[in-house]
Coordinates of C-alpha atoms in Angstrom, one line a residue:
M1 CA -0.1 0.0 0.0
A2 CA 1.4 3.4 -1.0
I3 CA 1.9 6.3 1.5
A4 CA 1.5 9.7 0.0
E5 CA 3.5 12.7 1.2
Q6 CA 1.5 15.9 1.5
K7 CA 1.8 19.5 2.7
I8 CA -0.7 22.0 3.8
T9 CA -0.4 25.5 5.3
V10 CA -2.7 26.3 8.2
G11 CA -2.3 29.8 9.5
N12 CA 1.4 30.6 9.9
L13 CA 2.3 26.8 10.2
T14 CA 3.1 24.5 7.2
W15 CA 2.4 20.8 8.1
F16 CA 4.0 17.9 6.4
Y17 CA 2.0 14.6 6.6
R18 CA 1.8 11.1 5.2
E19 CA -1.5 9.5 4.4
T20 CA -2.8 6.3 2.9
E21 CA -5.6 6.2 0.4
K22 CA -8.9 7.8 1.7
L23 CA -11.7 5.2 2.0
D24 CA -15.5 5.7 2.0
N25 CA -16.3 2.8 4.3
G26 CA -17.6 4.5 7.4
R27 CA -14.6 4.0 9.4
L28 CA -12.8 6.9 11.2
P29 CA -9.4 8.2 10.2
I30 CA -6.5 7.1 12.4
V31 CA -4.2 9.9 13.3
F32 CA -0.7 8.8 14.3
L33 CA 1.3 11.2 16.4
H34 CA 5.1 10.7 16.8
G35 CA 7.6 11.4 19.7
L36 CA 11.1 12.8 19.7
P37 CA 13.3 13.0 17.7
S38 CA 11.3 11.0 15.3
H39 CA 8.8 12.1 12.8
S40 CA 5.8 10.7 10.8
Y41 CA 8.2 8.3 8.9
G42 CA 8.3 6.1 12.0
W43 CA 4.7 5.0 11.4
R44 CA 5.3 3.8 7.8
A45 CA 5.2 0.1 8.5
V46 CA 2.1 0.3 10.8
M47 CA 0.3 2.5 8.3
K48 CA 0.8 0.2 5.4
R49 CA -0.5 -2.8 7.3
L50 CA -3.6 -0.8 8.5
A51 CA -4.2 0.5 5.0
A52 CA -4.3 -3.1 3.8
A53 CA -6.8 -3.7 6.4
N54 CA -9.0 -1.1 5.0
F55 CA -8.2 1.9 7.3
Y56 CA -7.5 5.5 6.2
C57 CA -4.2 6.6 8.1
L58 CA -2.7 9.9 8.5
A59 CA 0.5 10.9 10.2
P60 CA 1.7 14.5 10.4
D61 CA 5.0 15.9 11.6
W62 CA 4.5 18.1 14.6
P63 CA 5.5 21.8 14.2
G64 CA 9.2 22.0 14.7
S65 CA 9.8 18.4 13.7
G66 CA 10.4 16.4 10.5
F67 CA 9.5 18.2 7.3
S68 CA 6.9 20.5 8.9
S69 CA 7.8 24.2 9.5
Y70 CA 10.2 25.3 12.2
P71 CA 8.8 28.4 13.7
S72 CA 10.8 30.4 16.2
S73 CA 9.9 30.2 19.9
R74 CA 8.6 33.8 19.5
E75 CA 6.1 32.6 16.8
F76 CA 5.2 29.3 18.6
S77 CA 5.5 28.5 22.2
Y78 CA 6.3 24.8 21.9
R79 CA 4.0 24.1 24.9
A80 CA 1.5 21.4 25.1
D81 CA -1.4 23.7 24.6
A82 CA 0.2 25.3 21.5
F83 CA 0.7 21.8 19.9
Q84 CA -2.8 20.7 20.7
G85 CA -4.3 24.0 19.4
A86 CA -2.3 23.6 16.2
L87 CA -3.3 20.0 15.8
K88 CA -7.0 21.0 16.2
D89 CA -6.6 23.6 13.4
F90 CA -4.7 21.0 11.2
L91 CA -7.5 18.5 11.5
K92 CA -10.2 21.2 10.7
A93 CA -8.2 22.2 7.6
L94 CA -8.4 18.5 6.4
D95 CA -12.2 18.4 7.1
I96 CA -11.6 15.7 9.7
E97 CA -14.5 16.1 12.2
R98 CA -13.8 12.8 14.3
C99 CA -10.9 10.5 14.4
H100 CA -9.0 8.0 16.5
I101 CA -5.6 9.1 18.0
V102 CA -2.4 6.9 18.2
T103 CA 0.4 8.5 20.1
Q104 CA 3.9 7.6 21.2
G105 CA 7.0 8.8 22.8
F106 CA 8.2 12.1 24.3
L107 CA 5.4 14.3 22.9
G108 CA 3.0 11.5 23.3
H109 CA 1.6 13.3 26.4
V110 CA 0.6 16.1 23.9
G111 CA -1.5 13.6 21.9
I112 CA -3.0 12.1 25.2
G113 CA -3.9 15.5 26.3
F114 CA -5.5 16.5 22.8
A115 CA -7.7 13.3 23.1
L116 CA -8.7 14.1 26.6
N117 CA -9.4 17.8 25.9
E118 CA -11.2 17.3 22.6
P119 CA -13.7 14.5 23.2
Q120 CA -15.8 15.7 20.3
L121 CA -12.8 15.2 17.8
C122 CA -11.2 12.1 19.3
D123 CA -13.0 8.7 19.5
R124 CA -10.7 5.9 20.6
L125 CA -7.2 6.5 22.0
V126 CA -4.1 4.4 21.7
I127 CA -0.9 5.1 23.8
L128 CA 2.5 3.7 23.0
N129 CA 5.3 4.3 25.5
S130 CA 4.6 7.9 26.5
P131 CA 5.0 9.8 29.7
V132 CA 1.8 9.6 31.7
L133 CA 2.5 9.3 35.5
P134 CA 3.8 12.2 37.4
G135 CA 7.4 11.8 38.2
S136 CA 8.2 10.8 34.6
K137 CA 11.3 12.4 33.3
L138 CA 13.1 12.9 30.1
P139 CA 16.2 10.6 29.8
W140 CA 19.4 12.4 30.4
P141 CA 20.5 12.4 26.7
M142 CA 17.2 14.3 25.9
Q143 CA 17.6 16.6 29.0
Q144 CA 20.9 17.8 27.6
W145 CA 19.2 19.0 24.5
G146 CA 17.6 21.8 26.5
L147 CA 20.7 22.8 28.3
P148 CA 22.4 26.3 27.5
L149 CA 25.3 26.0 25.2
A150 CA 25.5 22.2 25.3
G151 CA 22.0 22.0 23.9
D152 CA 22.8 24.5 21.2
M153 CA 25.6 22.1 20.0
L154 CA 23.9 18.8 20.5
T155 CA 20.7 19.8 18.6
Q156 CA 22.7 20.7 15.6
D157 CA 24.3 17.3 15.3
P158 CA 22.3 15.1 12.9
L159 CA 23.8 12.0 14.4
L160 CA 21.8 12.6 17.7
V161 CA 18.8 11.0 15.7
D162 CA 20.9 7.9 15.0
R163 CA 22.0 7.7 18.7
T164 CA 18.6 8.3 20.3
L165 CA 16.5 6.1 17.9
E166 CA 18.8 3.1 18.1
K167 CA 19.5 3.3 21.8
G168 CA 15.7 3.8 22.5
S169 CA 14.6 1.1 20.2
G170 CA 17.4 -1.5 21.2
F171 CA 17.8 -2.6 17.7
V172 CA 19.8 -1.5 14.5
I173 CA 17.9 0.7 12.2
A174 CA 18.7 0.4 8.4
D175 CA 20.9 3.1 7.0
E176 CA 18.4 4.2 4.5
D177 CA 15.8 4.7 7.2
L178 CA 18.2 6.6 9.4
A179 CA 18.9 9.0 6.4
V180 CA 15.3 9.8 6.1
Y181 CA 15.1 10.6 10.1
R182 CA 18.3 12.6 9.8
Q183 CA 17.4 14.6 6.7
P184 CA 15.6 17.5 8.4
F185 CA 18.8 18.3 10.6
L186 CA 20.9 18.4 7.4
T187 CA 18.4 20.7 5.7
S188 CA 18.0 23.6 8.3
S189 CA 19.5 24.5 11.6
A190 CA 16.0 25.7 12.6
V191 CA 14.9 22.1 13.4
G192 CA 17.6 21.8 16.0
R193 CA 16.5 25.1 17.6
A194 CA 12.9 23.9 17.6
L195 CA 13.9 20.6 19.3
M196 CA 15.8 22.6 22.1
A197 CA 12.7 24.8 22.6
T198 CA 10.3 21.7 22.7
V199 CA 12.5 20.0 25.4
K200 CA 12.7 23.1 27.5
R201 CA 9.0 23.7 27.5
F202 CA 7.7 20.1 28.4
D203 CA 6.7 21.2 31.9
F204 CA 6.0 17.6 33.0
A205 CA 5.7 18.7 36.7
Q206 CA 2.7 20.8 35.8
V207 CA 1.2 18.9 32.8
L208 CA 1.3 15.2 34.0
P209 CA -0.7 15.3 37.3
E210 CA -3.7 16.9 35.3
L211 CA -3.1 14.4 32.5
K212 CA -3.3 11.4 34.9
A213 CA -6.4 12.7 36.6
K214 CA -8.3 13.1 33.3
L215 CA -7.1 9.9 32.0
Q216 CA -8.3 8.1 35.1
A217 CA -11.8 9.8 34.5
R218 CA -11.8 8.9 30.8
T219 CA -14.5 6.4 30.0
A220 CA -14.1 6.3 26.2
P221 CA -12.2 3.2 24.8
T222 CA -8.5 3.5 25.5
L223 CA -5.7 1.0 24.8
F224 CA -2.0 1.0 26.0
L225 CA 0.5 -0.9 23.7
W226 CA 3.7 -1.0 25.7
G227 CA 7.2 -2.0 24.9
N228 CA 8.2 -3.7 28.2
Q229 CA 11.9 -3.1 27.7
D230 CA 11.7 0.6 27.5
P231 CA 14.9 2.0 29.1
W232 CA 13.3 5.3 29.8
L233 CA 9.6 4.9 31.1
D234 CA 8.5 2.6 33.9
G235 CA 5.9 0.4 32.2
E236 CA 5.3 -1.8 35.2
L237 CA 4.2 1.1 37.5
L238 CA 2.0 2.4 34.9
K239 CA 0.4 -1.0 34.1
T240 CA -0.3 -1.6 37.8
W241 CA -2.1 1.9 37.9
I242 CA -4.0 1.3 34.7
Q243 CA -5.3 -2.1 35.7
A244 CA -6.2 -1.1 39.3
E245 CA -7.6 2.4 38.8
T246 CA -9.1 2.6 35.2
S247 CA -11.1 0.5 32.7
H248 CA -8.5 1.0 30.0
Q249 CA -7.0 -2.0 28.1
W250 CA -3.3 -3.0 28.2
F251 CA -1.4 -5.1 25.7
D252 CA 2.3 -6.0 26.4
L253 CA 5.0 -5.9 23.7
P254 CA 7.5 -8.2 25.6
E255 CA 10.6 -7.5 23.4
A256 CA 9.9 -3.9 22.3
R257 CA 11.6 -0.9 23.9
H258 CA 10.8 2.8 23.7
Y259 CA 9.9 2.9 19.9
P260 CA 7.8 -0.2 19.2
Q261 CA 6.6 0.9 15.9
E262 CA 10.0 0.9 14.5
H263 CA 10.7 -2.9 14.8
F264 CA 7.3 -4.5 15.8
P265 CA 4.7 -3.2 13.3
E266 CA 3.5 -6.8 12.8
A267 CA 2.6 -7.0 16.5
I268 CA 1.1 -3.6 16.7
A269 CA -1.1 -3.5 13.6
P270 CA -3.4 -6.4 14.5
Q271 CA -4.0 -4.9 18.0
L272 CA -4.9 -1.6 16.3
S273 CA -7.1 -3.3 13.7
E274 CA -9.0 -5.2 16.3
F275 CA -9.3 -2.2 18.7
L276 CA -10.2 0.5 16.2
A277 CA -12.6 -1.6 13.9

């Protein structure tokens, strides 16, 4: 199944996104949201499998990431509410009135927050390896991206993509795929500055307690697909809370780490197909 590459300008932001063939079969679109320092390319294998199962899939690059525009921090705050407002405008521009959300990684909390704050737009929610519980922290290599001077240098190094994605996934990523992930950093220094701004404005201490409370109160269908070997996020603690305090579903990916979609699409796609059908 082919994946098309598109661009659309909404307000002062240009969004790059990947999409499969639109289908008139009554199923809601699936919107895939990436984490850092990835972009929509990370969902390619999952999207192809779901397209073959007759789903319409859409994966944008967040502002400041991938091949979307890289506004300065004066033009775009890079805080959760700014990302969520921009996503709402993006979906409106594409005439998407209701959809499912699949979100992952460090920025995954933004997608979760969007689903919780926009119930009229979001139907079902799927969460892969994302910060949810208060006390979750960026891993030290990512924290360094937000440091004065050090962050300025590190976020201009295209190889940070290779190091982070391979360390987080625990497996080798093909050179041709790393080249796609790396390309934005070779094209513009603005993507590094946007990454630095994003990391500096995560505000987990303020955002995650509210996120947890809203997620606990959510009654709409929600599924966690979790890479059990994640070196950066405590899945066992989260699983215990989910199963004790919520009605949400949980599915283990025993061998996967922080970026399950990169190496385990054959395990993820059937779960999504069953849950979102």
